[in-house]
Short mmCIF file of C-alpha atoms in Angstrom, two decimals:
data_model
loop_
_atom_site.label_atom_id
_atom_site.label_comp_id
_atom_site.label_asym_id
_atom_site.label_seq_id
_atom_site.Cartn_x
_atom_site.Cartn_y
_atom_site.Cartn_z
CA MET A 1 181.31 158.92 -13.56
CA MET A 2 179.43 155.69 -13.39
CA PRO A 3 178.94 154.09 -9.98
CA LEU A 4 181.48 151.48 -9.08
CA LEU A 5 178.87 149.19 -7.68
CA ALA A 6 175.18 149.33 -8.35
CA ILE A 7 173.40 150.88 -5.41
CA ASP A 8 169.80 149.84 -5.28
CA SER A 9 167.52 152.26 -3.45
CA SER A 10 165.75 149.29 -1.88
CA ALA A 11 169.04 148.01 -0.45
CA GLY A 12 169.08 147.45 3.25
CA ARG A 13 171.23 149.49 5.55
CA PRO A 14 174.77 148.14 5.32
CA GLY A 15 175.20 145.65 8.06
CA SER A 16 171.52 145.14 8.71
CA PRO A 17 170.59 141.57 9.57
CA GLY A 18 168.59 139.30 7.31
CA GLY A 19 164.82 139.08 7.04
CA ARG A 20 162.41 141.76 8.22
CA GLY A 21 161.34 143.14 4.90
CA VAL A 22 164.80 143.29 3.35
CA ALA A 23 165.28 141.24 0.18
CA PRO A 24 167.36 138.15 0.99
CA MET A 25 170.45 137.70 -1.17
CA ILE A 26 171.44 134.29 0.12
CA GLU A 27 169.13 131.77 1.77
CA MET A 28 169.90 128.27 2.99
CA TYR A 29 167.28 125.86 4.18
CA ASP A 30 168.39 122.62 5.89
CA VAL A 31 171.45 122.56 3.70
CA SER A 32 173.70 119.53 4.06
CA VAL A 33 176.72 118.68 1.97
CA VAL A 34 178.30 115.24 2.00
CA PHE A 35 181.30 114.79 -0.26
CA PRO A 36 181.73 111.69 -2.40
CA ASN A 37 184.44 110.42 -0.04
CA GLY A 38 181.91 110.53 2.79
CA ALA A 39 183.31 113.64 4.46
CA ARG A 40 180.65 115.97 5.76
CA GLY A 41 180.89 119.58 4.62
CA LEU A 42 177.77 121.09 6.12
CA HIS A 43 174.95 119.73 8.23
CA LYS A 44 171.43 121.17 8.21
CA VAL A 45 172.42 124.79 7.86
CA ASN A 46 169.64 127.40 7.92
CA LEU A 47 170.67 130.95 7.21
CA ARG A 48 169.51 134.12 5.51
CA ILE A 49 171.79 136.91 4.41
CA ALA A 50 170.03 140.10 3.37
CA LYS A 51 170.90 142.62 0.71
CA GLY A 52 173.65 144.92 1.85
CA GLU A 53 174.85 142.77 4.75
CA PHE A 54 178.48 142.16 5.65
CA VAL A 55 179.00 138.74 7.22
CA PHE A 56 182.10 137.20 8.76
CA LEU A 57 182.09 133.44 8.50
CA VAL A 58 184.35 132.03 11.21
CA GLY A 59 185.34 128.67 12.59
CA PRO A 60 188.32 126.34 12.66
CA SER A 61 189.73 124.70 9.55
CA GLY A 62 187.42 122.02 8.24
CA ALA A 63 184.35 123.61 9.83
CA GLY A 64 182.70 124.05 6.47
CA LYS A 65 183.48 127.70 5.64
CA SER A 66 184.78 126.96 2.15
CA THR A 67 181.90 124.58 1.47
CA PHE A 68 179.51 127.37 2.44
CA ILE A 69 181.22 129.80 0.05
CA ARG A 70 181.37 127.27 -2.79
CA LEU A 71 177.64 126.61 -2.48
CA ILE A 72 176.86 130.28 -3.06
CA TYR A 73 178.73 130.59 -6.36
CA ARG A 74 177.45 127.15 -7.31
CA GLU A 75 180.76 125.42 -7.49
CA ILE A 76 178.96 122.60 -5.68
CA LEU A 77 175.34 121.71 -5.04
CA PRO A 78 173.94 120.69 -1.65
CA THR A 79 173.39 116.99 -1.02
CA SER A 80 170.07 117.94 0.56
CA GLY A 81 168.27 121.17 1.36
CA GLN A 82 167.84 124.30 -0.74
CA VAL A 83 170.17 127.15 -1.54
CA TYR A 84 168.70 130.37 -2.94
CA VAL A 85 170.94 133.08 -4.31
CA LEU A 86 169.34 136.30 -5.57
CA GLY A 87 166.03 134.52 -5.20
CA ARG A 88 167.05 131.65 -7.50
CA ASN A 89 167.00 128.06 -6.33
CA LEU A 90 170.48 126.91 -7.36
CA ALA A 91 169.46 123.26 -7.70
CA ARG A 92 166.96 124.34 -10.37
CA LEU A 93 169.42 126.59 -12.14
CA ARG A 94 170.24 125.21 -15.58
CA ARG A 95 173.86 124.67 -16.58
CA ARG A 96 173.80 127.45 -19.09
CA GLU A 97 172.38 129.86 -16.51
CA VAL A 98 175.26 129.34 -14.10
CA PRO A 99 177.64 131.81 -15.82
CA TYR A 100 175.04 134.56 -15.51
CA LEU A 101 174.68 133.86 -11.80
CA ARG A 102 178.44 134.07 -11.41
CA ARG A 103 178.52 137.51 -12.99
CA GLU A 104 176.47 138.60 -9.99
CA VAL A 105 178.82 136.90 -7.53
CA GLY A 106 182.45 138.01 -7.27
CA VAL A 107 184.84 135.63 -5.53
CA VAL A 108 188.21 136.28 -3.87
CA PHE A 109 190.50 133.44 -2.77
CA GLN A 110 193.36 133.01 -0.37
CA ASP A 111 195.74 132.24 -3.23
CA PHE A 112 194.58 135.18 -5.41
CA LYS A 113 194.30 133.05 -8.59
CA LEU A 114 195.87 135.69 -10.81
CA LEU A 115 197.28 135.02 -14.27
CA ASN A 116 201.01 135.63 -13.93
CA ASP A 117 201.58 136.14 -17.65
CA ARG A 118 199.28 139.17 -17.73
CA THR A 119 199.57 142.61 -16.26
CA VAL A 120 197.42 143.86 -13.41
CA TYR A 121 195.31 145.73 -15.94
CA ASP A 122 194.87 142.66 -18.13
CA ASN A 123 193.98 140.44 -15.19
CA VAL A 124 191.09 142.73 -14.32
CA ALA A 125 190.15 143.29 -17.96
CA PHE A 126 190.06 139.50 -18.45
CA ALA A 127 186.96 139.16 -16.27
CA LEU A 128 185.19 141.71 -18.45
CA GLN A 129 186.44 140.44 -21.81
CA VAL A 130 185.38 136.86 -21.25
CA THR A 131 181.90 137.93 -20.25
CA GLY A 132 181.44 139.83 -23.48
CA ALA A 133 182.14 143.42 -22.44
CA SER A 134 182.97 145.86 -25.22
CA PRO A 135 186.49 147.35 -25.37
CA ARG A 136 184.93 150.68 -24.45
CA GLU A 137 183.41 149.25 -21.28
CA VAL A 138 186.73 147.61 -20.45
CA ARG A 139 188.64 150.89 -20.89
CA LYS A 140 186.21 152.68 -18.57
CA ARG A 141 185.71 150.02 -15.96
CA VAL A 142 189.24 148.66 -15.38
CA PRO A 143 190.86 151.98 -14.35
CA ALA A 144 187.87 152.71 -12.12
CA VAL A 145 188.12 149.48 -10.13
CA LEU A 146 191.93 149.72 -9.98
CA GLU A 147 191.48 153.21 -8.57
CA MET A 148 189.05 151.85 -6.02
CA VAL A 149 191.47 149.17 -4.75
CA GLY A 150 194.30 151.71 -4.76
CA LEU A 151 196.39 150.11 -7.52
CA ALA A 152 195.90 152.53 -10.40
CA HIS A 153 199.65 153.20 -10.40
CA LYS A 154 200.50 149.48 -10.75
CA ALA A 155 198.31 148.75 -13.77
CA THR A 156 201.23 147.75 -15.98
CA CYS A 157 202.96 145.56 -13.38
CA TYR A 158 202.86 141.79 -13.45
CA PRO A 159 201.42 139.99 -10.41
CA ASP A 160 204.79 138.58 -9.29
CA GLU A 161 206.17 142.13 -9.12
CA LEU A 162 203.61 142.98 -6.44
CA ALA A 163 203.47 142.33 -2.70
CA GLY A 164 200.92 139.80 -1.43
CA GLY A 165 198.48 142.45 -0.26
CA GLU A 166 198.64 144.18 -3.60
CA GLN A 167 198.03 140.91 -5.43
CA GLN A 168 194.98 140.35 -3.30
CA ARG A 169 193.76 143.85 -4.19
CA VAL A 170 194.06 142.94 -7.86
CA SER A 171 192.01 139.84 -7.14
CA VAL A 172 189.39 141.99 -5.39
CA ALA A 173 189.39 144.38 -8.33
CA ARG A 174 188.74 141.46 -10.68
CA ALA A 175 185.95 140.16 -8.42
CA ILE A 176 184.11 143.50 -8.53
CA ALA A 177 184.86 144.26 -12.20
CA ASN A 178 181.51 142.87 -13.32
CA ASN A 179 179.73 144.92 -10.67
CA PRO A 180 178.41 141.92 -8.75
CA ARG A 181 175.67 142.14 -6.14
CA ILE A 182 177.42 139.60 -3.94
CA VAL A 183 181.13 139.44 -3.11
CA LEU A 184 182.53 136.30 -1.48
CA ALA A 185 185.98 136.04 0.04
CA ASP A 186 187.41 132.69 1.16
CA GLU A 187 190.25 133.34 3.62
CA PRO A 188 191.31 136.45 1.70
CA THR A 189 193.88 137.36 4.34
CA GLY A 190 195.24 133.88 4.98
CA ASN A 191 198.57 134.58 3.27
CA LEU A 192 198.96 138.16 4.47
CA ASP A 193 200.53 139.83 7.50
CA PRO A 194 198.05 141.39 9.97
CA ASP A 195 198.41 145.00 8.78
CA THR A 196 197.96 144.07 5.13
CA ALA A 197 195.08 141.80 6.09
CA ARG A 198 193.38 144.69 7.83
CA GLY A 199 193.69 146.74 4.65
CA ILE A 200 192.00 144.02 2.59
CA VAL A 201 189.12 143.75 5.05
CA GLU A 202 188.73 147.55 4.99
CA LEU A 203 188.53 147.32 1.22
CA LEU A 204 185.81 144.67 1.42
CA LEU A 205 183.93 146.88 3.89
CA ASP A 206 184.18 149.76 1.40
CA ILE A 207 182.71 147.52 -1.27
CA ASN A 208 179.91 146.61 1.12
CA ARG A 209 179.22 150.30 1.79
CA LEU A 210 178.79 150.80 -1.93
CA GLY A 211 175.93 148.31 -1.86
CA ALA A 212 177.31 144.79 -2.39
CA THR A 213 176.45 141.98 0.00
CA VAL A 214 179.76 140.62 1.31
CA VAL A 215 180.58 137.29 2.94
CA VAL A 216 184.12 136.84 4.28
CA ALA A 217 185.29 133.46 5.52
CA THR A 218 188.23 133.88 7.90
CA HIS A 219 189.83 132.59 11.04
CA ALA A 220 191.58 135.86 11.78
CA LEU A 221 189.50 136.53 14.88
CA ASP A 222 191.21 139.78 15.83
CA ILE A 223 190.07 141.34 12.59
CA VAL A 224 186.55 140.04 13.13
CA SER A 225 186.43 141.47 16.63
CA SER A 226 187.56 144.89 15.57
CA HIS A 227 184.75 145.25 13.04
CA ARG A 228 181.27 145.15 14.43
CA GLN A 229 179.63 143.04 11.81
CA ARG A 230 177.46 139.98 11.77
CA VAL A 231 179.43 136.86 12.63
CA VAL A 232 178.36 133.34 11.72
CA GLU A 233 180.40 130.62 13.38
CA LEU A 234 180.60 127.13 11.91
CA ARG A 235 181.84 124.06 13.70
CA ASP A 236 181.76 120.57 12.19
CA GLY A 237 179.48 121.81 9.44
CA ARG A 238 176.86 123.31 11.78
CA VAL A 239 176.05 126.92 12.57
CA VAL A 240 176.91 127.17 16.26
CA ARG A 241 176.66 130.94 16.57
CA ASP A 242 175.04 133.71 14.55
CA VAL A 243 175.66 137.07 16.15
CA GLU A 244 174.11 140.18 14.69
CA ARG A 245 175.97 143.43 14.98
CA GLY A 246 174.03 144.67 18.00
CA LEU A 247 174.43 141.44 19.92
CA TYR A 248 178.05 141.18 18.99
CA ARG A 249 178.72 144.69 20.24
CA ARG A 250 177.07 143.81 23.53
CA ALA A 251 179.22 140.74 23.76
CA LEU A 252 182.35 142.85 23.54
CA MET B 1 178.87 135.97 -32.07
CA PRO B 2 180.08 139.55 -32.06
CA PHE B 3 183.08 140.25 -34.24
CA ARG B 4 185.35 141.19 -31.33
CA ALA B 5 184.55 137.89 -29.59
CA LEU B 6 185.46 136.02 -32.78
CA LEU B 7 188.67 138.02 -32.93
CA TYR B 8 189.40 137.13 -29.33
CA HIS B 9 188.77 133.43 -29.96
CA CYS B 10 190.98 133.38 -33.05
CA ARG B 11 193.81 135.06 -31.16
CA GLU B 12 193.48 132.54 -28.35
CA ALA B 13 193.41 129.68 -30.88
CA LEU B 14 196.61 130.89 -32.54
CA ARG B 15 198.26 131.25 -29.14
CA GLY B 16 197.27 127.68 -28.40
CA ILE B 17 198.80 126.44 -31.65
CA ALA B 18 202.02 128.38 -31.01
CA ARG B 19 202.22 127.18 -27.42
CA ASN B 20 202.14 123.49 -28.43
CA GLY B 21 204.33 123.99 -31.48
CA PHE B 22 205.49 120.42 -31.78
CA MET B 23 202.15 118.77 -31.12
CA SER B 24 200.46 121.19 -33.49
CA LEU B 25 202.96 120.19 -36.17
CA ALA B 26 202.31 116.52 -35.41
CA SER B 27 198.56 117.10 -35.74
CA VAL B 28 198.87 118.94 -39.01
CA THR B 29 201.16 116.22 -40.37
CA THR B 30 198.80 113.45 -39.32
CA VAL B 31 195.83 115.20 -40.85
CA ALA B 32 197.88 115.79 -44.00
CA ILE B 33 198.96 112.15 -44.30
CA SER B 34 195.50 110.80 -43.58
CA LEU B 35 193.86 113.08 -46.07
CA LEU B 36 196.62 112.46 -48.59
CA VAL B 37 195.96 108.73 -48.48
CA LEU B 38 192.27 109.42 -48.71
CA THR B 39 192.78 111.74 -51.65
CA LEU B 40 194.99 109.26 -53.46
CA PHE B 41 192.35 106.57 -53.03
CA LEU B 42 189.72 108.92 -54.36
CA LEU B 43 191.90 109.81 -57.34
CA LEU B 44 192.67 106.17 -58.04
CA GLY B 45 188.99 105.30 -57.70
CA ALA B 46 187.87 108.08 -60.02
CA ASN B 47 190.42 107.05 -62.62
CA LEU B 48 189.64 103.35 -62.36
CA ALA B 49 185.96 104.10 -62.82
CA ASN B 50 186.89 106.15 -65.83
CA VAL B 51 189.09 103.41 -67.25
CA PHE B 52 186.36 100.82 -66.74
CA THR B 53 183.85 102.84 -68.65
CA TRP B 54 186.40 103.01 -71.40
CA VAL B 55 187.28 99.32 -71.18
CA GLU B 56 183.64 98.32 -71.13
CA GLU B 57 183.15 100.21 -74.33
CA GLN B 58 185.88 98.00 -75.70
CA VAL B 59 184.19 94.78 -74.71
CA GLN B 60 184.24 92.82 -77.86
CA ILE B 61 183.86 89.24 -78.66
CA ARG B 62 185.90 88.07 -81.55
CA ALA B 63 184.71 85.02 -83.39
CA PHE B 64 187.28 83.47 -85.68
CA LEU B 65 185.62 81.85 -88.63
CA ALA B 66 186.44 78.70 -90.44
CA ASP B 67 188.28 79.35 -93.70
CA ASP B 68 185.79 77.46 -95.78
CA LEU B 69 182.72 79.36 -94.61
CA THR B 70 180.68 80.69 -97.50
CA GLU B 71 179.56 84.26 -97.71
CA ALA B 72 175.88 83.25 -97.48
CA ARG B 73 176.49 81.15 -94.37
CA ARG B 74 178.43 84.05 -92.89
CA GLU B 75 175.54 86.46 -93.51
CA LEU B 76 173.19 84.02 -91.80
CA LEU B 77 175.56 83.66 -88.85
CA MET B 78 175.84 87.43 -88.45
CA ARG B 79 172.09 87.89 -88.51
CA GLU B 80 171.66 85.13 -85.94
CA ILE B 81 174.23 86.72 -83.59
CA GLY B 82 172.78 90.19 -84.14
CA ARG B 83 169.43 88.97 -82.81
CA GLN B 84 170.92 88.01 -79.42
CA GLU B 85 170.11 90.14 -76.42
CA GLY B 86 172.84 92.63 -75.53
CA VAL B 87 174.55 92.55 -78.90
CA ARG B 88 175.09 96.06 -80.20
CA SER B 89 176.70 95.31 -83.51
CA VAL B 90 178.36 92.59 -85.52
CA THR B 91 181.11 93.57 -87.94
CA PHE B 92 182.93 91.39 -90.38
CA ILE B 93 186.65 91.84 -90.53
CA HIS B 94 188.34 90.33 -93.57
CA LYS B 95 191.58 88.50 -92.82
CA ASP B 96 193.54 91.00 -94.94
CA GLN B 97 192.05 93.85 -92.97
CA ALA B 98 192.94 92.05 -89.75
CA LEU B 99 196.52 91.73 -90.90
CA GLN B 100 196.59 95.39 -91.78
CA GLU B 101 195.26 96.28 -88.29
CA LEU B 102 197.92 94.10 -86.71
CA ALA B 103 200.58 95.82 -88.77
CA ASP B 104 199.25 99.18 -87.68
CA ARG B 105 199.30 98.17 -84.05
CA LEU B 106 202.85 96.93 -84.29
CA GLY B 107 203.91 100.19 -85.89
CA THR B 108 207.65 100.21 -86.52
CA ASP B 109 207.86 96.57 -85.51
CA ALA B 110 205.64 95.66 -88.46
CA GLU B 111 208.63 94.40 -90.43
CA ILE B 112 208.35 91.06 -88.62
CA LEU B 113 205.22 90.54 -90.72
CA GLN B 114 207.15 90.76 -93.97
CA GLY B 115 206.74 87.58 -95.83
CA VAL B 116 203.57 86.75 -94.02
CA ASP B 117 201.65 88.94 -96.47
CA SER B 118 201.32 86.26 -99.06
CA ILE B 119 200.20 83.54 -96.70
CA ASN B 120 198.08 85.48 -94.25
CA PRO B 121 197.67 83.16 -91.25
CA LEU B 122 194.89 85.22 -89.70
CA PRO B 123 191.31 84.02 -89.93
CA HIS B 124 188.32 85.99 -91.04
CA THR B 125 186.81 87.51 -87.91
CA LEU B 126 183.49 88.74 -86.61
CA ALA B 127 183.83 91.63 -84.13
CA ILE B 128 180.81 91.53 -81.84
CA GLU B 129 180.14 94.61 -79.70
CA VAL B 130 178.23 93.46 -76.67
CA GLU B 131 177.01 94.80 -73.37
CA PRO B 132 179.36 93.49 -70.66
CA GLU B 133 176.73 91.64 -68.65
CA HIS B 134 175.75 89.58 -71.71
CA ALA B 135 179.26 88.99 -72.92
CA GLU B 136 179.77 85.59 -71.37
CA ARG B 137 176.51 84.07 -72.60
CA VAL B 138 176.87 85.44 -76.12
CA ALA B 139 180.46 84.19 -76.28
CA GLU B 140 179.37 80.67 -75.34
CA MET B 141 176.54 80.71 -77.82
CA VAL B 142 178.76 81.93 -80.63
CA ALA B 143 181.40 79.33 -79.80
CA GLY B 144 178.85 76.58 -80.31
CA MET B 145 177.83 77.79 -83.75
CA GLU B 146 178.77 75.97 -86.87
CA GLY B 147 181.45 77.72 -88.86
CA VAL B 148 183.03 79.33 -85.83
CA ASP B 149 186.45 77.96 -85.04
CA GLN B 150 187.30 79.84 -81.95
CA VAL B 151 186.03 82.67 -79.75
CA SER B 152 188.02 85.18 -77.81
CA GLU B 153 186.20 87.11 -75.15
CA LYS B 154 187.70 90.03 -73.22
CA GLY B 155 184.77 90.36 -70.83
CA GLU B 156 186.39 88.02 -68.31
CA MET B 157 189.24 90.44 -67.74
CA VAL B 158 186.86 93.31 -67.13
CA ARG B 159 184.87 91.29 -64.63
CA ARG B 160 188.04 90.40 -62.77
CA LEU B 161 189.15 94.02 -62.74
CA VAL B 162 185.80 95.04 -61.33
CA ALA B 163 186.13 92.45 -58.57
CA VAL B 164 189.64 93.65 -57.75
CA THR B 165 188.45 97.25 -57.52
CA ARG B 166 185.68 96.24 -55.17
CA VAL B 167 188.30 94.80 -52.82
CA LEU B 168 190.43 97.91 -53.33
CA ARG B 169 187.49 100.15 -52.60
CA TRP B 170 186.53 98.42 -49.33
CA GLY B 171 190.14 98.19 -48.28
CA GLY B 172 190.44 101.88 -48.99
CA VAL B 173 187.33 102.68 -46.98
CA ALA B 174 188.62 100.67 -44.02
CA LEU B 175 192.03 102.29 -44.22
CA MET B 176 190.49 105.73 -44.45
CA ALA B 177 188.30 105.07 -41.43
CA LEU B 178 191.34 104.01 -39.40
CA LEU B 179 193.27 107.06 -40.50
CA ALA B 180 190.33 109.31 -39.66
CA VAL B 181 190.20 107.85 -36.15
CA ALA B 182 193.95 108.33 -35.73
CA THR B 183 193.66 111.92 -36.91
CA VAL B 184 190.84 112.68 -34.51
CA LEU B 185 192.85 111.20 -31.63
CA VAL B 186 195.99 113.18 -32.45
CA ILE B 187 194.07 116.44 -32.78
CA SER B 188 192.23 115.64 -29.58
CA ASN B 189 195.55 115.16 -27.81
CA THR B 190 196.86 118.48 -29.09
CA ILE B 191 193.76 120.26 -27.88
CA ARG B 192 194.10 118.50 -24.55
CA LEU B 193 197.56 120.02 -24.18
CA THR B 194 196.15 123.47 -24.83
CA VAL B 195 193.38 122.86 -22.32
CA TYR B 196 196.01 121.78 -19.83
CA ALA B 197 198.21 124.80 -20.50
CA ARG B 198 195.21 127.09 -20.08
CA ARG B 199 193.59 125.35 -17.11
CA GLN B 200 194.16 128.34 -14.84
CA GLU B 201 192.61 130.74 -17.29
CA ILE B 202 189.71 128.38 -17.80
CA ALA B 203 189.11 128.14 -14.06
CA ILE B 204 189.02 131.92 -13.81
CA MET B 205 186.78 132.22 -16.83
CA LYS B 206 184.32 129.85 -15.21
CA LEU B 207 184.59 131.78 -11.97
CA VAL B 208 183.84 135.19 -13.42
CA GLY B 209 180.93 133.89 -15.48
CA ALA B 210 182.16 133.21 -19.01
CA THR B 211 179.66 130.99 -20.81
CA ASP B 212 180.60 127.41 -21.72
CA SER B 213 180.45 128.19 -25.42
CA PHE B 214 182.74 131.18 -24.93
CA ILE B 215 185.26 128.96 -23.13
CA ARG B 216 185.04 126.25 -25.80
CA ALA B 217 185.18 128.46 -28.87
CA PRO B 218 188.96 128.99 -29.09
CA PHE B 219 189.56 125.25 -28.80
CA PHE B 220 187.20 124.52 -31.66
CA ILE B 221 188.88 127.16 -33.77
CA GLU B 222 192.28 125.69 -32.92
CA GLY B 223 191.15 122.19 -33.90
CA MET B 224 189.59 123.47 -37.09
CA LEU B 225 192.75 125.38 -38.05
CA LEU B 226 194.88 122.26 -37.49
CA GLY B 227 192.48 120.28 -39.68
CA LEU B 228 192.42 122.94 -42.38
CA ALA B 229 196.21 123.26 -42.49
CA GLY B 230 196.53 119.48 -42.77
CA SER B 231 193.97 119.24 -45.55
CA LEU B 232 195.61 122.01 -47.57
CA LEU B 233 198.97 120.26 -47.26
CA SER B 234 197.42 116.99 -48.39
CA VAL B 235 195.77 118.63 -51.40
CA GLY B 236 199.13 120.11 -52.35
CA GLY B 237 200.78 116.70 -52.02
CA ALA B 238 198.07 114.97 -54.00
CA TRP B 239 198.27 117.62 -56.73
CA TRP B 240 201.96 116.97 -57.14
CA ALA B 241 201.56 113.18 -56.95
CA TYR B 242 198.79 113.19 -59.53
CA GLY B 243 200.87 115.26 -61.89
CA TYR B 244 203.72 112.78 -61.46
CA ALA B 245 201.38 109.84 -62.05
CA MET B 246 200.11 111.52 -65.21
CA THR B 247 203.64 111.88 -66.56
CA LEU B 248 204.37 108.24 -65.75
CA ALA B 249 201.15 107.05 -67.37
CA ALA B 250 201.78 109.14 -70.45
CA ASP B 251 205.05 107.24 -70.89
CA SER B 252 204.04 103.68 -70.07
CA VAL B 253 200.32 103.36 -70.75
CA PRO B 254 199.51 106.24 -73.08
CA PHE B 255 196.30 104.60 -74.32
CA LEU B 256 194.73 104.71 -70.83
CA PRO B 257 192.64 107.82 -70.44
CA MET B 258 193.34 109.82 -67.24
CA LEU B 259 191.01 112.42 -65.83
CA PRO B 260 192.29 115.99 -66.21
CA ARG B 261 193.90 117.27 -63.01
CA ASP B 262 192.32 120.73 -62.83
CA GLN B 263 188.77 119.47 -63.09
CA LEU B 264 189.36 116.62 -60.67
CA PHE B 265 190.86 118.85 -57.99
CA ALA B 266 188.26 121.55 -58.44
CA ASP B 267 185.70 118.86 -57.59
CA LEU B 268 187.65 117.38 -54.67
CA LEU B 269 189.03 120.50 -53.00
CA PRO B 270 185.91 121.71 -51.16
CA ALA B 271 185.18 118.22 -49.82
CA LEU B 272 188.77 117.71 -48.64
CA VAL B 273 189.01 121.09 -46.93
CA ALA B 274 185.66 120.55 -45.25
CA GLY B 275 186.78 117.04 -44.27
CA GLY B 276 189.94 118.38 -42.63
CA ALA B 277 188.00 120.98 -40.69
CA LEU B 278 185.49 118.34 -39.63
CA LEU B 279 188.22 116.03 -38.31
CA GLY B 280 189.57 118.98 -36.33
CA VAL B 281 186.19 119.75 -34.84
CA LEU B 282 185.61 116.08 -33.95
CA GLY B 283 189.02 115.90 -32.25
CA THR B 284 188.29 119.04 -30.26
CA ASN B 285 184.91 117.74 -29.27
CA LEU B 286 186.46 114.56 -27.92
CA SER B 287 188.99 116.53 -25.89
CA ILE B 288 186.48 119.03 -24.57
CA LYS B 289 184.20 116.26 -23.42
CA ARG B 290 186.97 114.40 -21.67
CA PHE B 291 189.15 117.15 -20.28
CA LEU B 292 187.40 120.51 -20.19
CA ARG B 293 184.16 119.56 -18.49
CA VAL B 294 182.44 122.80 -19.19
#
């Protein structure tokens, strides 16, 4: 059976901090974002996230977590500073290259963004079909990722027949369908009860263990505390804390 | 583009058309009407051009001769006229022959000429075949010649007809341009509705890394299909209308030559179908630029 996520032999230990000889997946240098209405999204953020890391991005609403996520999948560009993803300077990335970047970056949202007129299977298959996968690839890949998120038995259901946590699992399945090297999640548990939320985070950790670099923006601090992962805290668009796993454990 | 992608785009395009049933119908109808008007203008233009060629061949100056003109003087006159630039031929028509021709033209009504036979009121005539652009000058010259009583020139009518067609042609072009713009706008609006209905899908497609051209393709196919359907309808309508016009013409102006329908439509069809598709693509393009932003 083919691997669910590409595991590169040069990948860093899951959870290892950035730098120190490990290929950086995401780099930000003096990144500031000012929105057209004058609101400040981020202010002089410097950060490196290495291959294979799992990072919690925390902070109150409006701290800049979503802006941070949106920069990485190039929904927006920084007002100043440089963002590198997979070694590419996103400001230099041509329009027509953006889709190919996004195939390497899976994104999960708080509101799932599922198509309600399509089954679970078709929602996941959609991500593959519109990026030019052959029907054979789709038939192999979709059941595999549904199996991984634990929804193989709900393939023929429609999203509104599923519980919130299950819908989010479909959304995760779609995000990893193209076998991305980076998975981003923007408040993936915001609409879910704590137990279900825990399940989603476990799923994202599983995906990380299979080799993907994962960034999860959340303000569910209890979940963050119970997983000893790197935590980056944003406040008013600045990084006010960046705790590696070791440090964080000591802080507990 | 791989075949399965094309298949996918076509399916999405048909879904789009079905989803906006009413607007799709409105688009097709607008395209059909616009192209129908365009086609009718083209048909009218082609036939007028044809009629003019025919009329121009008929451009003839008739010089009515004085009764007392001698045969020798007449020969001299004919040679003189024949030397003029643009004159193709000069033919003498004897007054008896002229009467006979008139009788022929009147056909069954010829009985009104009974009794005129003996005192033929028609003059001897010179029929001068002349190139249209020289008609006026030659007519004036002939009118001034001794032995010529009167000159009738049909060139004036042709020139007026040509002027009228020029106005018709430019009016037609302006009207067609307006209709083309209207068609593009209506198609664009229909596509906009599809874009709106599919905005969620489009957002997800962008998110998971579908290329811009992949996202656009179904909309272009949808626009093209609307244009094609409209143009086929218009060709059908024009086919019927032309047939009707031919029947009418055969009754009222049988002497006017009309271009044969099959040949005419065989020439026009590819251009019209391509034109419809083009309007569809232009409409889509407008919509994509304004509303899709991919």
